[in-house]
Short mmCIF file of C-alpha atoms in Angstrom, two decimals:
data_model
loop_
_atom_site.label_atom_id
_atom_site.label_comp_id
_atom_site.label_asym_id
_atom_site.label_seq_id
_atom_site.Cartn_x
_atom_site.Cartn_y
_atom_site.Cartn_z
CA MET A 1 0.28 -0.06 -0.23
CA THR A 2 1.07 3.58 -0.61
CA TYR A 3 2.04 5.85 1.68
CA ARG A 4 -0.57 8.38 0.20
CA ARG A 5 -3.09 5.50 1.19
CA ALA A 6 -1.51 4.02 4.28
CA VAL A 7 -1.58 7.98 5.82
CA ILE A 8 -5.42 7.80 6.04
CA PRO A 9 -6.25 4.79 8.34
CA ALA A 10 -3.24 5.65 10.44
CA LEU A 11 -3.78 9.35 11.23
CA ALA A 12 -7.63 8.42 12.11
CA GLY A 13 -6.35 5.29 14.55
CA SER A 14 -3.98 7.96 15.78
CA LEU A 15 -7.11 10.35 16.52
CA LEU A 16 -8.90 7.08 18.13
CA ILE A 17 -6.54 6.11 20.40
CA THR A 18 -5.57 9.60 21.62
CA LEU A 19 -9.38 10.44 21.86
CA LEU A 20 -10.17 7.43 23.64
CA LEU A 21 -6.92 7.41 26.15
CA TRP A 22 -8.23 11.24 26.93
CA TRP A 23 -11.95 10.17 27.46
CA ALA A 24 -10.61 7.35 30.12
CA GLY A 25 -8.53 9.54 31.54
CA GLU A 26 -11.31 12.04 31.80
CA SER A 27 -13.81 9.61 33.22
CA ALA A 28 -11.46 8.58 36.36
CA GLN A 29 -12.92 11.68 38.08
CA ALA A 30 -16.34 9.52 38.10
CA LEU A 31 -14.64 6.68 40.18
CA HIS A 32 -14.33 9.51 43.54
CA LEU A 33 -17.78 9.83 43.21
CA GLN A 34 -20.10 8.05 46.03
CA GLY A 35 -22.05 6.09 43.90
CA ALA A 36 -19.28 4.21 42.43
CA THR A 37 -18.41 1.25 45.12
CA THR A 38 -22.41 0.52 44.70
CA VAL A 39 -21.69 -0.19 40.51
CA PHE A 40 -17.77 -1.96 41.47
CA ASP A 41 -16.47 -3.40 44.86
CA ALA A 42 -14.17 -1.77 46.25
CA GLN A 43 -11.19 -3.57 44.92
CA SER A 44 -12.37 -3.21 41.34
CA VAL A 45 -12.25 0.67 41.67
CA SER A 46 -9.15 0.86 42.85
CA GLU A 47 -8.04 -1.27 40.21
CA LEU A 48 -9.77 1.35 37.94
CA ARG A 49 -8.09 4.29 39.10
CA MET A 50 -5.07 2.80 38.69
CA TRP A 51 -6.00 1.74 34.73
CA LEU A 52 -6.75 5.16 34.25
CA ARG A 53 -4.39 7.46 36.48
CA PRO A 54 -1.56 7.69 33.82
CA TRP A 55 -4.04 9.64 31.67
CA ALA A 56 -5.56 11.51 34.03
CA TYR A 57 -5.57 15.37 33.97
CA ASP A 58 -6.30 15.74 37.41
CA PRO A 59 -3.31 16.42 39.45
CA PRO A 60 -2.31 13.76 42.16
CA GLY A 61 -3.68 13.88 45.26
CA PHE A 62 -0.90 15.48 47.36
CA LEU A 63 -1.35 18.80 45.25
CA SER A 64 -5.24 18.86 45.62
CA ASP A 65 -6.89 20.55 48.05
CA GLY A 66 -9.62 18.31 48.17
CA SER A 67 -12.09 20.20 46.60
CA GLY A 68 -10.97 19.95 42.96
CA GLY A 69 -8.47 22.75 43.10
CA VAL A 70 -4.43 23.28 43.59
CA ALA A 71 -3.57 22.91 47.00
CA PRO A 72 -1.25 26.44 48.06
CA GLY A 73 2.03 26.97 46.41
CA GLY A 74 1.38 23.73 44.67
CA SER A 75 0.40 25.74 41.03
CA SER A 76 3.97 25.40 39.76
CA TYR A 77 3.83 21.51 40.20
CA ALA A 78 0.55 21.32 38.97
CA ASP A 79 1.36 22.96 35.49
CA LEU A 80 4.50 20.51 35.20
CA TYR A 81 1.86 17.63 35.74
CA THR A 82 -0.58 19.42 33.03
CA THR A 83 2.63 19.66 30.70
CA ALA A 84 3.68 16.21 31.30
CA MET A 85 0.19 15.19 30.03
CA GLN A 86 0.09 17.16 27.08
CA ILE A 87 3.55 15.86 25.92
CA ARG A 88 1.99 12.48 26.87
CA PHE A 89 -1.06 12.60 24.54
CA VAL A 90 0.94 14.28 21.37
CA ALA A 91 3.54 11.43 22.05
CA VAL A 92 0.84 8.65 21.71
CA PHE A 93 -0.55 9.98 19.02
CA ALA A 94 2.98 10.32 17.37
CA PHE A 95 3.67 7.03 18.40
CA PHE A 96 1.04 5.14 17.31
CA LEU A 97 1.07 7.00 13.81
CA ALA A 98 4.59 5.87 13.12
CA GLY A 99 3.99 2.09 14.16
CA ALA A 100 0.70 2.03 12.23
CA LEU A 101 2.31 3.66 9.29
CA LEU A 102 4.78 1.58 8.64
CA LEU A 103 2.48 -1.69 9.69
CA ILE A 104 -0.43 -0.74 7.18
CA ARG A 105 2.62 0.06 4.67
CA ARG A 106 4.04 -3.12 5.09
CA LEU A 107 1.38 -5.29 6.15
CA PRO A 108 -1.39 -3.87 4.45
CA PRO A 109 -5.12 -5.50 4.97
CA THR A 110 -5.33 -7.58 2.06
CA GLU A 111 -4.71 -10.78 0.24
CA GLY A 112 -5.17 -12.76 3.63
CA ARG A 113 -3.68 -10.27 5.76
CA THR A 114 -6.59 -8.36 7.43
CA ALA A 115 -6.11 -10.70 10.59
CA ALA A 116 -2.44 -9.94 11.06
CA THR A 117 -2.87 -6.71 10.37
CA VAL A 118 -5.63 -6.10 12.98
CA LEU A 119 -3.40 -8.45 15.51
CA GLY A 120 -0.52 -6.27 14.73
CA LEU A 121 -2.43 -2.91 14.99
CA TRP A 122 -3.77 -4.10 18.32
CA ALA A 123 -0.14 -5.53 20.02
CA TRP A 124 1.35 -1.89 18.81
CA THR A 125 -1.44 0.16 21.12
CA PRO A 126 0.19 -0.78 24.35
CA MET A 127 3.77 0.14 23.13
CA ALA A 128 2.82 3.37 21.92
CA GLY A 129 1.31 4.26 25.28
CA MET A 130 4.33 2.89 26.93
CA LEU A 131 6.66 5.01 24.71
CA ALA A 132 4.52 7.88 25.16
CA VAL A 133 4.60 7.74 29.41
CA THR A 134 8.38 7.19 28.85
CA VAL A 135 9.04 10.45 27.20
CA SER A 136 6.80 12.62 29.53
CA ALA A 137 7.78 10.91 32.64
CA PRO A 138 10.70 13.39 33.21
CA TRP A 139 7.67 16.26 33.58
CA GLU A 140 5.47 13.80 35.93
CA ILE A 141 8.58 13.12 38.33
CA ALA A 142 9.10 16.80 38.71
CA SER A 143 5.70 17.71 39.19
CA TYR A 144 6.11 15.18 42.25
CA GLY A 145 8.37 18.14 43.93
CA HIS A 146 11.28 15.31 44.19
CA GLY A 147 12.79 15.58 40.85
CA SER A 148 16.55 14.89 42.14
CA PHE A 149 15.27 12.11 44.55
CA ARG A 150 15.53 8.40 43.43
CA VAL A 151 15.11 9.45 39.71
CA LEU A 152 15.80 5.83 37.92
CA PRO A 153 13.29 4.15 40.46
CA ARG A 154 10.66 6.41 39.82
CA LEU A 155 11.09 6.69 36.31
CA ALA A 156 10.80 2.68 36.22
CA SER A 157 7.65 3.14 38.48
CA VAL A 158 6.03 5.64 35.67
CA ILE A 159 7.03 3.47 32.55
CA VAL A 160 5.38 0.05 33.90
CA SER A 161 2.27 1.82 34.87
CA SER A 162 1.08 3.47 31.31
CA GLY A 163 -2.03 1.15 32.37
CA PRO A 164 -3.90 -1.88 30.68
CA VAL A 165 -6.37 0.60 29.70
CA THR A 166 -4.63 0.61 26.30
CA VAL A 167 -5.72 -3.26 25.46
CA PRO A 168 -9.38 -2.98 25.06
CA ALA A 169 -8.88 0.51 23.70
CA GLY A 170 -6.14 -0.58 21.19
CA LEU A 171 -8.22 -3.53 20.17
CA LEU A 172 -10.99 -0.96 19.36
CA THR A 173 -8.51 1.11 17.25
CA ALA A 174 -7.17 -1.69 15.42
CA LEU A 175 -10.39 -2.63 13.98
CA VAL A 176 -11.55 0.91 13.60
CA THR A 177 -8.19 1.49 11.39
CA VAL A 178 -8.15 -1.61 9.45
CA LEU A 179 -11.79 -1.02 7.75
CA ILE A 180 -11.00 2.54 7.21
CA ALA A 181 -7.89 1.21 6.03
CA ARG A 182 -9.52 -1.36 3.49
CA VAL A 183 -11.36 1.40 1.96
CA THR A 184 -8.66 3.53 1.07
CA ALA A 185 -7.08 0.46 -0.50
CA LYS A 186 -9.57 -0.31 -2.66
CA GLY A 187 -8.57 0.24 -6.41
CA GLU A 188 -5.19 -0.45 -5.89
CA GLU A 189 -3.11 -3.31 -6.83
CA PRO A 190 -3.24 -6.20 -4.13
CA SER A 191 0.46 -7.17 -2.95
CA PRO A 192 0.84 -10.88 -3.32
CA ARG A 193 1.99 -12.61 -0.67
CA ARG A 194 5.65 -13.33 -0.90
CA THR A 195 7.19 -16.67 -1.18
CA VAL A 196 9.75 -17.65 1.78
CA ALA A 197 11.83 -20.85 1.70
CA PRO A 198 9.96 -23.01 4.66
CA ARG A 199 13.22 -24.09 6.23
CA ALA A 200 14.60 -20.16 5.77
CA ALA A 201 11.55 -19.13 7.68
CA ARG A 202 11.36 -21.47 10.47
CA LEU A 203 15.63 -20.85 10.87
CA ALA A 204 14.44 -17.30 11.69
CA ALA A 205 11.91 -17.62 13.50
CA SER A 206 13.93 -20.02 15.90
CA THR A 207 16.78 -17.67 16.07
CA GLY A 208 14.27 -14.76 16.78
CA THR A 209 12.57 -17.06 19.47
CA ALA A 210 16.31 -17.73 21.32
CA VAL A 211 16.42 -14.13 21.69
CA ILE A 212 13.08 -13.95 23.49
CA ALA A 213 13.89 -16.54 25.72
CA LEU A 214 17.22 -14.94 26.74
CA SER A 215 14.95 -12.75 28.91
CA LEU A 216 11.87 -14.99 29.26
CA VAL A 217 13.81 -18.20 30.59
CA VAL A 218 17.19 -16.79 31.69
CA LEU A 219 17.40 -13.18 33.18
CA SER A 220 13.65 -13.63 34.29
CA TYR A 221 14.81 -16.27 36.72
CA GLN A 222 14.59 -15.05 40.47
CA SER A 223 18.13 -15.32 41.22
CA VAL A 224 19.49 -13.55 37.83
CA ALA A 225 16.91 -11.09 37.83
CA ALA A 226 18.16 -10.24 41.69
CA TRP A 227 21.62 -10.10 40.34
CA ILE A 228 20.26 -7.41 37.69
CA GLN A 229 18.49 -5.23 39.95
CA THR A 230 21.70 -5.20 42.82
CA SER A 231 24.83 -5.64 40.68
CA PHE A 232 24.77 -2.45 38.94
CA ASP A 233 25.20 1.13 40.57
CA GLY A 234 25.75 4.63 40.34
CA GLY A 235 25.96 7.68 41.97
CA GLY A 236 23.53 10.74 42.51
CA MET A 237 20.87 10.92 39.94
CA LEU A 238 22.10 7.66 38.32
CA SER A 239 21.97 5.65 41.65
CA GLU A 240 20.05 2.64 41.68
CA PRO A 241 19.05 1.71 38.17
CA GLY A 242 17.97 -1.96 39.33
CA GLU A 243 14.30 -1.33 38.46
CA LEU A 244 14.75 0.43 35.39
CA LEU A 245 17.02 -2.09 34.45
CA ARG A 246 14.73 -5.02 35.13
CA ALA A 247 11.76 -3.08 33.61
CA TRP A 248 13.55 -3.11 30.21
CA LEU A 249 15.28 -6.84 30.63
CA LEU A 250 12.75 -8.97 31.81
CA LEU A 251 9.56 -10.47 29.84
CA GLY A 252 8.38 -12.56 32.95
CA SER A 253 9.13 -13.68 36.49
CA TRP A 254 9.73 -17.33 37.64
CA THR A 255 11.59 -19.67 40.32
CA GLY A 256 12.16 -22.96 41.16
CA PRO A 257 9.09 -25.29 42.08
CA SER A 258 9.91 -25.39 45.83
CA ALA A 259 7.76 -22.22 47.29
CA THR A 260 4.88 -23.61 44.82
CA PRO A 261 3.17 -26.85 44.49
CA MET A 262 4.41 -28.66 41.54
CA GLY A 263 1.23 -28.92 39.55
CA ASP A 264 0.91 -25.29 39.72
CA TRP A 265 4.67 -24.61 38.92
CA LEU A 266 3.85 -26.57 35.86
CA LEU A 267 1.06 -24.53 35.00
CA TYR A 268 2.86 -21.62 35.10
CA ARG A 269 5.85 -22.49 32.98
CA ALA A 270 3.24 -23.68 30.53
CA ALA A 271 2.09 -20.80 30.01
CA ASP A 272 5.59 -19.35 29.41
CA ALA A 273 6.12 -22.28 26.99
CA LEU A 274 3.07 -20.82 25.12
CA VAL A 275 4.52 -17.40 24.84
CA LEU A 276 7.80 -19.27 22.70
CA VAL A 277 5.71 -21.21 20.95
CA ALA A 278 3.14 -18.48 20.02
CA PHE A 279 6.34 -16.05 19.11
CA TRP A 280 7.87 -18.51 16.98
CA TRP A 281 5.09 -19.08 15.09
CA ALA A 282 4.05 -15.43 14.70
CA LEU A 283 7.40 -14.66 13.66
CA ARG A 284 7.55 -17.82 11.23
CA LEU A 285 4.60 -16.29 9.49
CA LEU A 286 5.93 -12.85 9.37
CA PRO A 287 8.42 -12.73 6.52
CA GLY A 288 5.88 -13.89 3.98
CA LEU A 289 2.84 -11.46 5.17
CA LEU A 290 5.44 -8.30 4.72
CA THR A 291 5.49 -6.81 1.20
CA ARG A 292 8.89 -6.50 1.84
CA THR A 293 11.28 -7.59 4.59
CA THR A 294 13.22 -4.33 5.74
CA ALA A 295 14.86 -3.70 9.19
CA PRO A 296 12.09 -1.50 10.48
CA ALA A 297 9.44 -3.43 9.60
CA MET A 298 10.81 -6.78 11.00
CA ALA A 299 12.10 -4.81 14.08
CA VAL A 300 8.20 -3.73 14.74
CA GLY A 301 7.08 -6.70 13.78
CA GLY A 302 9.05 -8.68 16.33
CA VAL A 303 7.94 -5.92 18.90
CA CYS A 304 4.08 -6.68 18.21
CA ALA A 305 4.81 -10.40 17.91
CA THR A 306 6.08 -10.36 21.37
CA VAL A 307 3.38 -8.59 23.08
CA LEU A 308 0.58 -10.66 21.53
CA ALA A 309 2.81 -13.59 22.52
CA LEU A 310 2.54 -11.91 26.05
CA LEU A 311 -0.64 -11.40 25.89
CA ALA A 312 -1.28 -15.30 24.90
CA GLY A 313 0.83 -16.46 27.71
CA ARG A 314 -1.21 -14.08 30.40
CA LEU A 315 -4.63 -15.14 29.08
CA VAL A 316 -3.75 -18.72 30.19
CA HIS A 317 -2.51 -17.43 33.49
CA LEU A 318 -6.18 -15.99 33.69
CA ALA A 319 -7.45 -19.64 33.41
CA PHE A 320 -6.05 -21.11 36.18
CA ASP A 321 -5.91 -18.12 38.31
CA ASP A 322 -8.29 -17.16 41.30
CA ALA A 323 -8.35 -13.58 40.40
CA PHE A 324 -11.80 -13.58 38.80
CA THR A 325 -13.30 -15.50 42.03
CA VAL A 326 -11.27 -13.23 44.63
CA ARG A 327 -11.15 -9.95 43.23
CA GLY A 328 -13.91 -9.54 40.61
CA PRO A 329 -14.10 -9.39 36.81
CA VAL A 330 -11.69 -6.24 35.89
CA SER A 331 -8.91 -8.01 37.58
CA LEU A 332 -9.03 -9.90 34.44
CA ILE A 333 -6.96 -7.55 32.44
CA THR A 334 -5.12 -5.96 35.06
CA GLN A 335 -1.70 -7.23 34.22
CA LEU A 336 -2.21 -7.94 30.18
CA ASP A 337 0.38 -4.88 29.85
CA SER A 338 2.68 -6.54 31.96
CA GLY A 339 6.26 -6.60 29.97
CA VAL A 340 5.88 -4.12 27.30
CA PRO A 341 9.40 -2.27 27.99
CA ALA A 342 11.07 -5.82 27.56
CA ALA A 343 9.01 -6.45 24.63
CA LEU A 344 10.33 -3.41 22.60
CA THR A 345 14.22 -4.30 23.55
CA PHE A 346 14.01 -8.16 22.77
CA GLY A 347 11.24 -7.74 20.47
CA ALA A 348 13.29 -5.71 18.14
CA ALA A 349 16.16 -7.40 18.74
CA ALA A 350 14.59 -10.48 17.77
CA GLY A 351 13.05 -9.20 14.46
CA LEU A 352 16.34 -7.86 13.47
CA THR A 353 17.98 -11.33 14.17
CA ALA A 354 15.34 -13.07 12.30
CA LEU A 355 16.27 -10.42 9.37
CA LEU A 356 19.75 -11.43 9.65
CA THR A 357 19.17 -15.36 9.36
CA LEU A 358 17.03 -14.54 6.23
CA ARG A 359 19.41 -12.84 4.77
CA LEU A 360 22.53 -15.62 5.48
CA ALA A 361 19.74 -18.10 4.44
CA GLY A 362 19.65 -16.36 0.93
CA ASP A 363 16.14 -15.00 1.13
CA ARG A 364 15.66 -12.01 -1.04
CA ASP A 365 12.92 -9.57 -1.66
CA GLY A 366 13.22 -9.86 -5.34
CA ASP A 367 10.49 -12.82 -5.39
CA LYS A 368 7.24 -11.42 -4.97
CA SER A 369 4.70 -13.82 -7.33
CA PRO A 370 1.65 -15.01 -6.07
CA ALA A 371 1.53 -18.34 -4.00
CA PRO A 372 0.88 -21.34 -5.89
CA THR A 373 -2.94 -22.27 -5.47
CA ALA A 374 -4.29 -25.45 -5.23
CA GLY A 375 -7.32 -26.91 -7.41
CA SER A 376 -9.83 -25.36 -4.60
CA GLY A 377 -8.11 -21.98 -5.09
CA GLU A 378 -6.69 -21.84 -1.69
CA PRO A 379 -2.93 -20.88 -1.33
CA VAL A 380 -0.83 -23.79 -0.53
CA ALA A 381 1.34 -23.71 2.55
CA ASP A 382 4.59 -23.24 2.39
CA ASP A 383 5.75 -26.61 4.12
CA ALA A 384 3.43 -28.54 1.33
CA ARG A 385 4.98 -26.78 -1.74
CA ALA A 386 8.03 -28.11 -0.40
CA GLU A 387 7.37 -31.34 0.03
CA GLU A 388 6.10 -31.26 -3.78
#
């Protein structure tokens, strides 16, 4: 799809996600009303406030005078907080626009790619929200009045608090964006799916999955994670970088079965295995779905595949967690956005590693012919063509 056609749905999606997050943030005030706890239980109200807090314009509690205004002496800090929120909403618009434009351009919703485009845009939304929170974090930290105290731990806390509200909002945004993209793509010559050698695609997916496994299996082990948090130190404003390193390096957290029953431990490890399998499968299909396997496309595709794999693993966790029965239905998606910062680090690295493997295996973008079709008119799978 040309940039001229791709920019229309990308702009529409960026505007929609920005408006949805702004509306969600403005709705946070309703949770402070007396009737909120009659609609939701107290635990659900607390979790909803946590979801919406990163996108709420109302200043933090310590800057409020209790009647909706700003406490005496807090106007300068309240202005800093307002600036942080302005930067945050502009940034989420810009980051989603950049990712959506690339995804729609290289993964247009045509020729069997529609589902992949929806999933890619959905996965990119939490990433755009996290990046927006990250770039606006310095102003938010300064608005707390302790800008030079424990900067890196505070920065890590802000980054991981982008809020699970981006997950449901992202799904709606992805569906609307793809619908508009299909309309704008009418009349354009369709881009056929590329033919990728099955062996090269499997090898590329395996090397990329090894990068993800480095974080999910090796770095996320409790003793290794503790070493990461405590072994690096600095001075002044750069002291205590452990929490920030964990946020950007760890896709999960696990330990041996000594602390939990063996059955539960195996179920959680099965969820981690599902993350790796889901990522491998997504990365296996990605080169054939892209119109061109460029470095930016593979990097963003690897990031989106990582986020989707983490979502799949988290859904398995929900299947045997007792959060629904103990804490209510709101808790079901409270942790769906966990691991997003590390997904950027290792997802991009995995995508680029897979691209390098494809290049070394001899795959090029020269062959863009349509995939052979069977008698039924459906594309024949790569593995089936190899066997023939």
